[in-house]
Amino acid sequence: MVRRDLLTKTQGLSSKTQYPIPKTQNLRPKTLLVTGGAGFIGSNFIHHIITEHSDWEIVNLDKLTYAGNLENLQDTENNPRYRFIKGDIADRKLVGALFSGEYFAANSLTPNTQDLRPNIVVNFAAESHVDRSILDASPFIETNIKGTQVLLEAARTHWLGSKTQDPTSNTQDLRPNIFLQVSTDEVYGSTEKGKFTEESPLSPNSPYSASKAAADFLCHAYWKTYQLPVIITRCSNNLGPFQFPEKLIPLAITNALENKPIPIYGDGLNVRDWIYVLDHCRALDFTLQKGKPGEIYNIAANEERTNLELIHRLLDVMDKPQSLIKFVADRPGHDRRYALDASKISRELGWQPNYSFEEALTATVDWYLNNESWWRKIKRGDYAKYYARMYSHR
Ligand code: NAD
Ligand code: DAU
């Protein structure tokens, strides 16, 4: 049932990652500060970049919260183009020392006087789970808002210095620096009809999405005020390898493998638009190479499903009974439908998703089947307490 050709057993990187990506000419080597690289999308992105760009350096700054897991990067940890630093994006001193290069010198991380000061930031670091933001919004404010501002300010100080950029000047002059803010479709809020474009007003409904929207506004402000070359991407719901099993799909797959009930909030008719994580990573790569500073790009694969449709199909793929579905009390403020118009990134940057929903779903199921020790270890830890708190009285 599950297509083995889509993934390699250990890391889940598919042969479909071998595709032509346009190479930008005449730029100095890229040194990426990837924040939150030990999480779900960040670790997939690091695998992608290491595979696709033999001359790019990566510094991964991650606080290793409950969602950060260095096992996601086991095959990368000894790569000479990759360094891991445990730290908080809201730590002004640390972030400043990374941008100035002092950190690398002080920690002997720069053999051959290699310059590891970032010229690109890809900011994945975030508290990312809506349900946790409903329990306690504080860490979302700290990381998603304050942390983003600390990164923006360090980039401004070290990339622009005391220069005030002329807003009418050719933005190409600001390259090769790019501050890529990885945002989400949730900032637009919920809509029953139509699709959100990059021009749609922001209307976030959860503490999580409000904190991401605040970060987007800060990014926009740093572009408008200082001409810091910021690009914002807003992607729909991802699925794929290494997703922490608090999110619907890995929670459902792992519960089904354990023959445990799958909790569906409310009537199960909320709609999400799903994209395979490797397609998201490729879209970010296109954006780094061809995106324009000051622009926003929606990213989606046009694969809308109600939660119920999704779980019915998942149980079919897994050959598990539909009776595992258990309706539970709804999420407070639950957004009914997310839907993105992603025509801009396809028109302007030439990106298209490579994976259909069916391929993404089978590939994801396959990964969790083949990486049981990864998710079982997580489920034995603090996760069990979280799960009881979230679901036992629901
Ligand atoms: P995740 O929760 O799996 O990973 C978040 C990572 O950030 C973890 O490794 C964590 O340790 C790290 N982190 C948290 N706080 C930090 C801090 N203060 N300093 C440094 N590191 C910190 O999240 P994800 O699903 O991979 O999402 C990554 C980004 O993509 C987030 O910004 C999220 O808003 C955005 N996004 C996610 C989705 C999705 O479907 N998962 C869709 C669109 C956008
Ligand atoms: O849309 C992008 C966003 O997708 C990202 O910005 C977020 O970081 C990411 O967490 C995700 O948010 P959602 O709230 O859409 O994802 P989640 O997997 O938590 O829920 C998906 C849908 O499934 C949603 O309608 C709520 C529902 N759900 C979720 C869980 C965890 C259930 O019915 N039962 C569950 O147990």
Coordinates of C-alpha atoms and ligand atoms in Angstrom, one line a residue:
M1 CA 0.0 0.0 0.0
V2 CA 2.7 2.5 1.0
R3 CA 5.0 3.5 -1.8
R4 CA 8.6 2.5 -0.9
D5 CA 10.1 4.4 -3.8
L6 CA 9.2 7.8 -2.3
L7 CA 11.6 7.7 0.6
T8 CA 14.8 6.3 1.9
K9 CA 14.4 4.3 5.0
T10 CA 16.5 6.4 7.4
Q11 CA 16.0 10.0 6.5
G12 CA 13.0 10.2 4.3
L13 CA 14.6 12.2 1.6
S14 CA 13.0 11.4 -1.7
S15 CA 14.5 10.9 -5.2
K16 CA 12.1 13.8 -6.1
T17 CA 14.6 16.2 -4.4
Q18 CA 16.8 15.8 -7.5
Y19 CA 15.4 18.6 -9.6
P20 CA 16.9 21.6 -11.3
I21 CA 16.9 24.7 -9.2
P22 CA 18.1 27.9 -10.9
K23 CA 21.5 28.9 -9.6
T24 CA 22.0 32.6 -9.1
Q25 CA 25.2 34.0 -10.5
N26 CA 27.8 36.3 -9.0
L27 CA 26.9 36.2 -5.3
R28 CA 29.4 35.5 -2.6
P29 CA 29.1 32.1 -1.0
K30 CA 26.0 31.9 1.1
T31 CA 26.3 31.5 4.8
L32 CA 22.9 30.8 6.3
L33 CA 21.8 31.3 9.8
V34 CA 19.0 28.8 10.1
T35 CA 17.0 29.3 13.3
G36 CA 14.9 26.5 14.6
G37 CA 16.7 24.0 12.4
A38 CA 16.2 21.1 14.8
G39 CA 12.4 21.2 14.4
F40 CA 10.2 19.7 11.7
I41 CA 10.5 22.0 8.8
G42 CA 13.9 23.4 9.7
S43 CA 15.6 20.0 9.8
N44 CA 14.0 19.1 6.4
F45 CA 15.3 22.4 5.1
I46 CA 18.8 21.7 6.3
H47 CA 18.8 18.3 4.6
H48 CA 17.6 19.9 1.5
I49 CA 20.2 22.7 1.4
I50 CA 23.1 20.4 2.3
T51 CA 22.0 18.1 -0.6
E52 CA 21.3 20.7 -3.2
H53 CA 24.0 23.4 -2.6
S54 CA 27.5 22.2 -2.2
D55 CA 28.9 25.6 -1.5
W56 CA 26.5 26.9 1.1
E57 CA 27.4 27.0 4.8
I58 CA 24.8 26.5 7.5
V59 CA 24.8 27.6 11.1
N60 CA 21.8 26.2 13.0
L61 CA 20.7 28.1 16.0
D62 CA 18.1 26.2 18.0
K63 CA 17.1 26.4 21.7
L64 CA 16.1 22.7 21.7
T65 CA 12.7 23.2 23.2
Y66 CA 10.4 20.2 23.5
A67 CA 10.0 20.4 19.7
G68 CA 13.7 20.6 18.8
N69 CA 15.4 17.2 18.3
L70 CA 19.0 16.7 17.2
E71 CA 18.1 13.2 16.0
N72 CA 16.5 14.9 13.1
L73 CA 19.9 16.0 11.9
Q74 CA 22.0 12.9 12.7
D75 CA 23.1 12.4 9.1
T76 CA 24.2 16.0 8.9
E77 CA 26.0 16.6 12.2
N78 CA 29.5 15.7 10.9
N79 CA 29.1 17.6 7.6
P80 CA 31.9 20.3 7.5
R81 CA 29.4 22.8 6.1
Y82 CA 27.0 22.4 9.1
R83 CA 27.4 23.8 12.6
F84 CA 24.9 23.5 15.5
I85 CA 24.6 26.2 18.2
K86 CA 22.3 25.7 21.1
G87 CA 20.7 29.0 21.9
D88 CA 17.8 31.3 22.0
I89 CA 16.9 33.7 19.2
A90 CA 15.7 36.1 21.8
D91 CA 19.2 36.2 23.4
R92 CA 20.4 39.6 22.1
K93 CA 24.1 39.0 23.2
L94 CA 24.4 35.6 21.5
V95 CA 22.7 36.7 18.3
G96 CA 24.9 39.8 18.1
A97 CA 28.0 37.7 18.6
L98 CA 26.9 35.4 15.7
F99 CA 26.4 38.4 13.4
S100 CA 29.7 40.0 14.4
G101 CA 31.6 36.7 14.1
E102 CA 32.9 37.0 17.7
Y103 CA 31.1 33.8 18.7
F104 CA 32.8 31.7 16.0
A105 CA 36.3 33.1 16.9
A106 CA 35.7 32.6 20.6
N107 CA 34.5 29.0 20.1
S108 CA 37.2 28.0 17.5
L109 CA 34.5 27.3 15.0
T110 CA 36.3 29.1 12.2
P111 CA 39.2 27.0 11.0
N112 CA 41.1 28.5 8.2
T113 CA 39.8 31.9 9.2
Q114 CA 36.5 31.0 7.5
D115 CA 34.0 33.8 7.7
L116 CA 30.8 32.3 9.2
R117 CA 29.0 35.6 9.7
P118 CA 25.5 35.1 8.2
N119 CA 24.6 36.8 5.0
I120 CA 21.2 35.0 5.0
V121 CA 18.8 34.4 7.8
V122 CA 16.1 31.8 7.5
N123 CA 13.9 32.2 10.6
F124 CA 12.0 29.0 11.4
A125 CA 12.4 29.3 15.2
A126 CA 9.0 29.5 16.8
E127 CA 6.6 28.1 19.2
S128 CA 4.4 26.5 16.5
H129 CA 1.4 24.6 18.1
V130 CA -1.9 26.4 18.3
D131 CA -3.2 24.2 21.1
R132 CA -0.2 25.0 23.3
S133 CA -0.7 28.7 22.6
I134 CA -4.2 28.4 24.0
L135 CA -2.8 26.9 27.2
D136 CA -0.1 29.5 27.6
A137 CA 0.7 32.3 25.1
S138 CA 3.8 33.6 26.9
P139 CA 6.5 31.6 25.1
F140 CA 4.9 32.5 21.8
I141 CA 5.3 36.2 22.6
E142 CA 8.9 35.6 23.7
T143 CA 10.1 33.6 20.8
N144 CA 7.8 34.5 17.9
I145 CA 7.7 38.2 18.5
K146 CA 10.7 39.2 20.7
G147 CA 13.0 36.6 19.1
T148 CA 12.2 37.8 15.6
Q149 CA 12.8 41.4 16.6
V150 CA 16.2 40.5 18.1
L151 CA 17.2 38.8 14.8
L152 CA 15.9 41.7 12.7
E153 CA 17.8 44.2 14.9
A154 CA 21.1 42.2 14.7
A155 CA 20.7 41.9 10.9
R156 CA 20.1 45.7 10.7
T157 CA 23.1 46.6 12.8
H158 CA 25.5 44.2 11.1
W159 CA 24.2 44.3 7.5
L160 CA 23.3 47.9 7.2
G161 CA 25.5 49.5 9.9
S162 CA 24.8 53.2 10.1
K163 CA 23.7 53.4 6.5
T164 CA 20.2 54.6 5.9
Q165 CA 19.1 53.0 2.7
D166 CA 17.4 55.1 0.1
P167 CA 14.0 53.6 -0.3
T168 CA 13.9 54.6 -4.0
S169 CA 17.2 52.8 -4.7
N170 CA 17.4 49.6 -6.7
T171 CA 16.7 46.9 -4.2
Q172 CA 19.0 44.5 -6.0
D173 CA 21.9 46.5 -4.5
L174 CA 21.0 45.2 -1.1
R175 CA 21.9 41.6 -2.1
P176 CA 23.2 39.2 -1.2
N177 CA 21.7 39.7 2.3
I178 CA 18.3 38.2 2.8
F179 CA 16.2 37.9 6.0
L180 CA 13.7 35.2 5.2
Q181 CA 10.8 35.1 7.7
V182 CA 9.0 31.7 7.6
S183 CA 5.5 32.7 8.3
T184 CA 2.2 30.9 8.0
D185 CA -1.2 31.0 6.3
E186 CA -2.8 31.3 9.7
V187 CA -2.0 35.0 9.9
Y188 CA -4.8 35.7 7.4
G189 CA -7.4 34.0 9.7
S190 CA -10.2 31.8 8.5
T191 CA -12.4 32.1 5.4
E192 CA -15.4 30.0 4.3
K193 CA -15.0 31.0 0.6
G194 CA -12.2 32.1 -1.8
K195 CA -8.5 32.1 -1.1
F196 CA -6.2 34.6 0.6
T197 CA -3.7 36.4 -1.6
E198 CA -0.6 38.2 -0.3
E199 CA -2.7 41.4 -0.4
S200 CA -5.3 40.0 2.0
P201 CA -5.6 41.7 5.4
L202 CA -4.2 39.9 8.4
S203 CA -6.8 38.6 10.8
P204 CA -5.2 36.1 13.2
N205 CA -7.4 34.3 15.7
S206 CA -5.2 32.2 18.0
P207 CA -2.4 33.4 20.3
Y208 CA 0.0 31.5 18.0
S209 CA -1.2 33.1 14.8
A210 CA -1.4 36.6 16.5
S211 CA 2.3 36.2 17.5
K212 CA 3.3 35.2 13.9
A213 CA 1.3 38.1 12.5
A214 CA 3.1 40.5 14.9
A215 CA 6.4 39.1 13.6
D216 CA 5.3 39.7 10.0
F217 CA 4.4 43.3 10.8
L218 CA 7.9 43.8 12.4
C219 CA 9.5 42.3 9.4
H220 CA 7.5 44.6 7.1
A221 CA 8.5 47.6 9.4
Y222 CA 12.2 46.8 9.1
W223 CA 11.9 46.7 5.3
K224 CA 9.9 49.9 5.1
T225 CA 11.9 51.9 7.7
Y226 CA 15.4 50.6 7.2
Q227 CA 15.2 48.8 3.8
L228 CA 16.4 45.6 5.6
P229 CA 16.0 43.1 2.8
V230 CA 13.3 41.0 4.3
I231 CA 11.2 38.5 2.5
I232 CA 8.1 36.8 4.1
T233 CA 6.8 33.4 3.1
R234 CA 3.4 32.2 4.2
C235 CA 2.9 28.5 3.9
S236 CA -0.1 26.2 4.4
N237 CA -0.1 23.0 6.6
N238 CA 2.9 20.8 6.1
L239 CA 3.2 17.1 6.4
G240 CA 6.2 14.8 6.2
P241 CA 9.1 13.3 8.2
F242 CA 10.2 14.5 11.6
Q243 CA 6.9 16.3 12.5
F244 CA 6.4 16.3 16.3
P245 CA 3.4 14.1 17.1
E246 CA 1.3 16.8 18.7
K247 CA 0.2 17.9 15.2
L248 CA -2.8 16.2 13.6
I249 CA -1.1 13.9 11.0
P250 CA 1.8 12.5 13.1
L251 CA -0.6 12.2 16.1
A252 CA -3.1 10.3 14.0
I253 CA -0.4 8.0 12.4
T254 CA 1.3 7.1 15.6
N255 CA -2.0 6.7 17.5
A256 CA -3.3 4.4 14.7
L257 CA 0.0 2.4 14.9
E258 CA -0.7 1.9 18.6
N259 CA -4.4 1.2 17.9
K260 CA -5.4 4.2 20.0
P261 CA -8.3 6.6 19.3
I262 CA -7.7 9.5 17.0
P263 CA -9.2 12.7 18.5
I264 CA -11.1 14.8 16.0
Y265 CA -12.0 18.3 17.2
G266 CA -15.7 19.4 16.8
D267 CA -17.5 18.1 13.7
G268 CA -14.2 17.4 11.8
L269 CA -15.3 19.6 8.9
N270 CA -12.5 22.2 9.4
V271 CA -10.5 22.5 6.2
R272 CA -6.7 22.7 5.9
D273 CA -4.6 22.9 2.7
W274 CA -1.8 20.3 2.8
I275 CA 1.7 20.5 1.4
Y276 CA 4.6 18.0 1.6
V277 CA 7.4 19.5 3.7
L278 CA 10.0 19.0 0.9
D279 CA 7.9 21.1 -1.5
H280 CA 7.8 23.8 1.2
C281 CA 11.6 23.6 1.5
R282 CA 12.1 23.8 -2.2
A283 CA 9.8 26.9 -2.3
L284 CA 12.0 28.5 0.4
D285 CA 15.1 27.7 -1.7
F286 CA 13.5 29.3 -4.8
T287 CA 12.7 32.3 -2.7
L288 CA 16.3 32.7 -1.4
Q289 CA 17.5 32.6 -5.0
K290 CA 14.9 34.5 -6.9
G291 CA 12.7 36.3 -4.4
K292 CA 12.6 40.0 -4.2
P293 CA 13.2 41.9 -0.9
G294 CA 10.1 43.5 0.6
E295 CA 7.9 40.9 -1.0
I296 CA 5.6 38.3 0.5
Y297 CA 5.0 34.9 -1.1
N298 CA 2.2 32.5 -0.3
I299 CA 3.2 28.8 -0.6
A300 CA 0.6 26.1 -1.0
A301 CA -0.1 22.9 -3.0
N302 CA -3.9 23.4 -3.5
E303 CA -4.8 20.2 -1.6
E304 CA -7.7 21.2 0.6
R305 CA -9.3 18.4 2.8
T306 CA -11.6 18.4 5.7
N307 CA -10.0 16.9 8.8
L308 CA -12.4 14.0 8.5
E309 CA -11.6 13.3 4.8
L310 CA -8.0 13.4 5.7
I311 CA -8.2 10.9 8.6
H312 CA -10.6 8.6 6.6
R313 CA -8.0 8.4 3.9
L314 CA -5.1 8.0 6.3
L315 CA -6.8 5.1 8.0
D316 CA -7.4 3.5 4.6
V317 CA -3.7 3.9 3.6
M318 CA -2.7 2.4 6.9
D319 CA -5.3 -0.4 6.7
K320 CA -6.7 0.6 10.1
P321 CA -10.4 0.7 11.1
Q322 CA -12.4 3.9 10.8
S323 CA -13.7 3.1 14.3
L324 CA -10.5 4.6 15.7
I325 CA -11.9 8.1 15.0
K326 CA -13.2 9.7 18.2
F327 CA -14.9 13.1 18.1
V328 CA -13.8 15.3 21.0
A329 CA -14.6 18.9 22.2
D330 CA -13.6 21.5 19.7
R331 CA -10.5 23.7 19.9
P332 CA -11.5 27.2 21.2
G333 CA -11.6 29.7 18.4
H334 CA -10.9 26.9 15.9
D335 CA -10.4 28.4 12.4
R336 CA -12.8 26.8 10.0
R337 CA -10.8 27.0 6.8
Y338 CA -7.4 28.1 5.5
A339 CA -7.0 28.5 1.8
L340 CA -4.1 30.2 0.0
D341 CA -3.8 31.6 -3.5
A342 CA -0.1 30.6 -4.3
S343 CA -0.1 31.8 -7.9
K344 CA 2.4 34.6 -7.2
I345 CA 5.3 32.3 -6.3
S346 CA 4.6 30.1 -9.3
R347 CA 4.3 33.0 -11.7
E348 CA 7.2 35.1 -10.4
L349 CA 9.7 32.5 -9.1
G350 CA 8.7 29.4 -11.2
W351 CA 8.0 27.2 -8.2
Q352 CA 5.4 24.4 -8.4
P353 CA 4.9 21.5 -5.9
N354 CA 6.3 18.2 -6.9
Y355 CA 4.1 16.0 -4.6
S356 CA 0.4 15.3 -4.8
F357 CA -1.5 14.9 -1.5
E358 CA -1.7 11.1 -2.0
E359 CA 2.1 10.9 -2.5
A360 CA 2.8 13.1 0.4
L361 CA 0.5 11.1 2.7
T362 CA 1.9 7.7 1.8
A363 CA 5.4 9.0 2.0
T364 CA 4.7 10.4 5.5
V365 CA 3.0 7.2 6.7
D366 CA 6.0 5.2 5.4
W367 CA 8.4 7.4 7.3
Y368 CA 6.7 6.9 10.6
L369 CA 6.5 3.2 10.0
N370 CA 10.2 3.1 9.3
N371 CA 11.2 5.4 12.2
E372 CA 9.3 3.9 15.1
S373 CA 12.1 4.5 17.6
W374 CA 12.1 8.2 16.8
W375 CA 8.4 8.8 17.7
R376 CA 8.2 6.2 20.5
K377 CA 11.0 8.0 22.3
I378 CA 9.1 11.3 22.1
K379 CA 5.8 9.7 23.2
R380 CA 7.4 8.2 26.3
G381 CA 8.8 11.5 27.6
D382 CA 7.0 14.8 28.6
Y383 CA 4.7 14.3 25.7
A384 CA 2.7 11.8 27.7
K385 CA 1.9 14.5 30.3
Y386 CA 1.0 17.0 27.6
Y387 CA -1.3 14.4 25.9
A388 CA -3.1 13.6 29.2
R389 CA -3.6 17.3 29.9
M390 CA -4.9 18.1 26.4
Y391 CA -7.0 15.0 25.7
S392 CA -8.0 13.1 28.9
H393 CA -11.0 15.3 29.8
R394 CA -12.0 16.3 26.4
Ligands
NAD1 P1 8.6 23.0 15.2 O1 7.8 23.3 16.4 O2 8.7 21.6 14.7 O3 10.1 23.5 15.4 C1 10.4 24.8 16.0 C2 11.9 24.8 16.3 O4 12.2 26.1 16.8 C3 12.3 23.7 17.3 O5 13.5 23.1 16.9 C4 12.6 24.6 18.6 O6 13.5 24.0 19.4 C5 13.0 25.9 18.0 N1 12.9 27.0 18.8 C6 11.7 27.3 19.5 N2 12.0 28.5 20.3 C7 13.2 28.9 20.0 C8 14.0 30.0 20.4 N3 13.5 30.9 21.2 N4 15.3 30.1 19.9 C9 15.7 29.2 19.0 N5 15.0 28.1 18.6 C10 13.8 27.9 19.1 O7 8.0 24.0 14.1 P2 7.8 23.7 12.5 O8 6.5 23.1 12.3 O9 9.0 23.1 12.0 O10 7.6 25.2 12.0 C11 8.8 26.0 11.7 C12 8.3 27.4 11.3 O11 7.5 27.3 10.1 C13 7.5 28.1 12.3 O12 8.0 29.5 12.3 C14 6.1 28.0 11.9 O13 5.4 29.1 12.3 C15 6.2 27.9 10.4 N6 5.2 27.2 9.7 C16 4.9 25.9 10.1 C17 3.9 25.2 9.3 C18 3.5 23.8 9.7 O14 2.6 23.3 9.0 N7 4.2 23.1 10.6 C19 3.3 25.8 8.2 C20 3.6 27.1 7.9 C21 4.6 27.8 8.6
DAU2 O1 -1.5 26.4 8.5 C1 -0.2 26.3 8.9 C2 -0.2 25.9 10.4 O2 -0.5 24.5 10.4 C3 1.2 26.2 11.0 O3 1.4 27.6 11.1 C4 1.2 25.7 12.5 O4 2.5 25.8 13.0 C5 0.8 24.2 12.4 O5 0.8 23.7 13.7 C6 -0.5 24.0 11.7 O6 -1.6 24.5 12.5 P1 -3.0 23.7 12.6 O7 -3.7 24.2 13.8 O8 -3.8 23.8 11.3 O9 -2.4 22.2 12.7 P2 -2.8 21.0 13.7 O10 -2.1 19.8 13.2 O11 -2.7 21.3 15.1 O12 -4.3 20.8 13.4 C7 -4.8 20.5 12.0 C8 -6.3 20.5 12.1 O13 -6.7 19.3 12.8 C9 -7.0 21.6 12.8 O14 -8.2 21.9 12.2 C10 -7.2 21.1 14.2 C11 -7.4 19.6 14.0 N1 -7.0 18.7 15.1 C12 -5.8 18.8 15.5 C13 -5.3 18.0 16.5 C14 -3.9 18.1 17.1 C15 -7.9 17.7 15.5 O15 -9.0 17.5 15.0 N2 -7.4 16.8 16.5 C16 -6.2 16.9 17.0 O16 -5.8 16.1 18.0

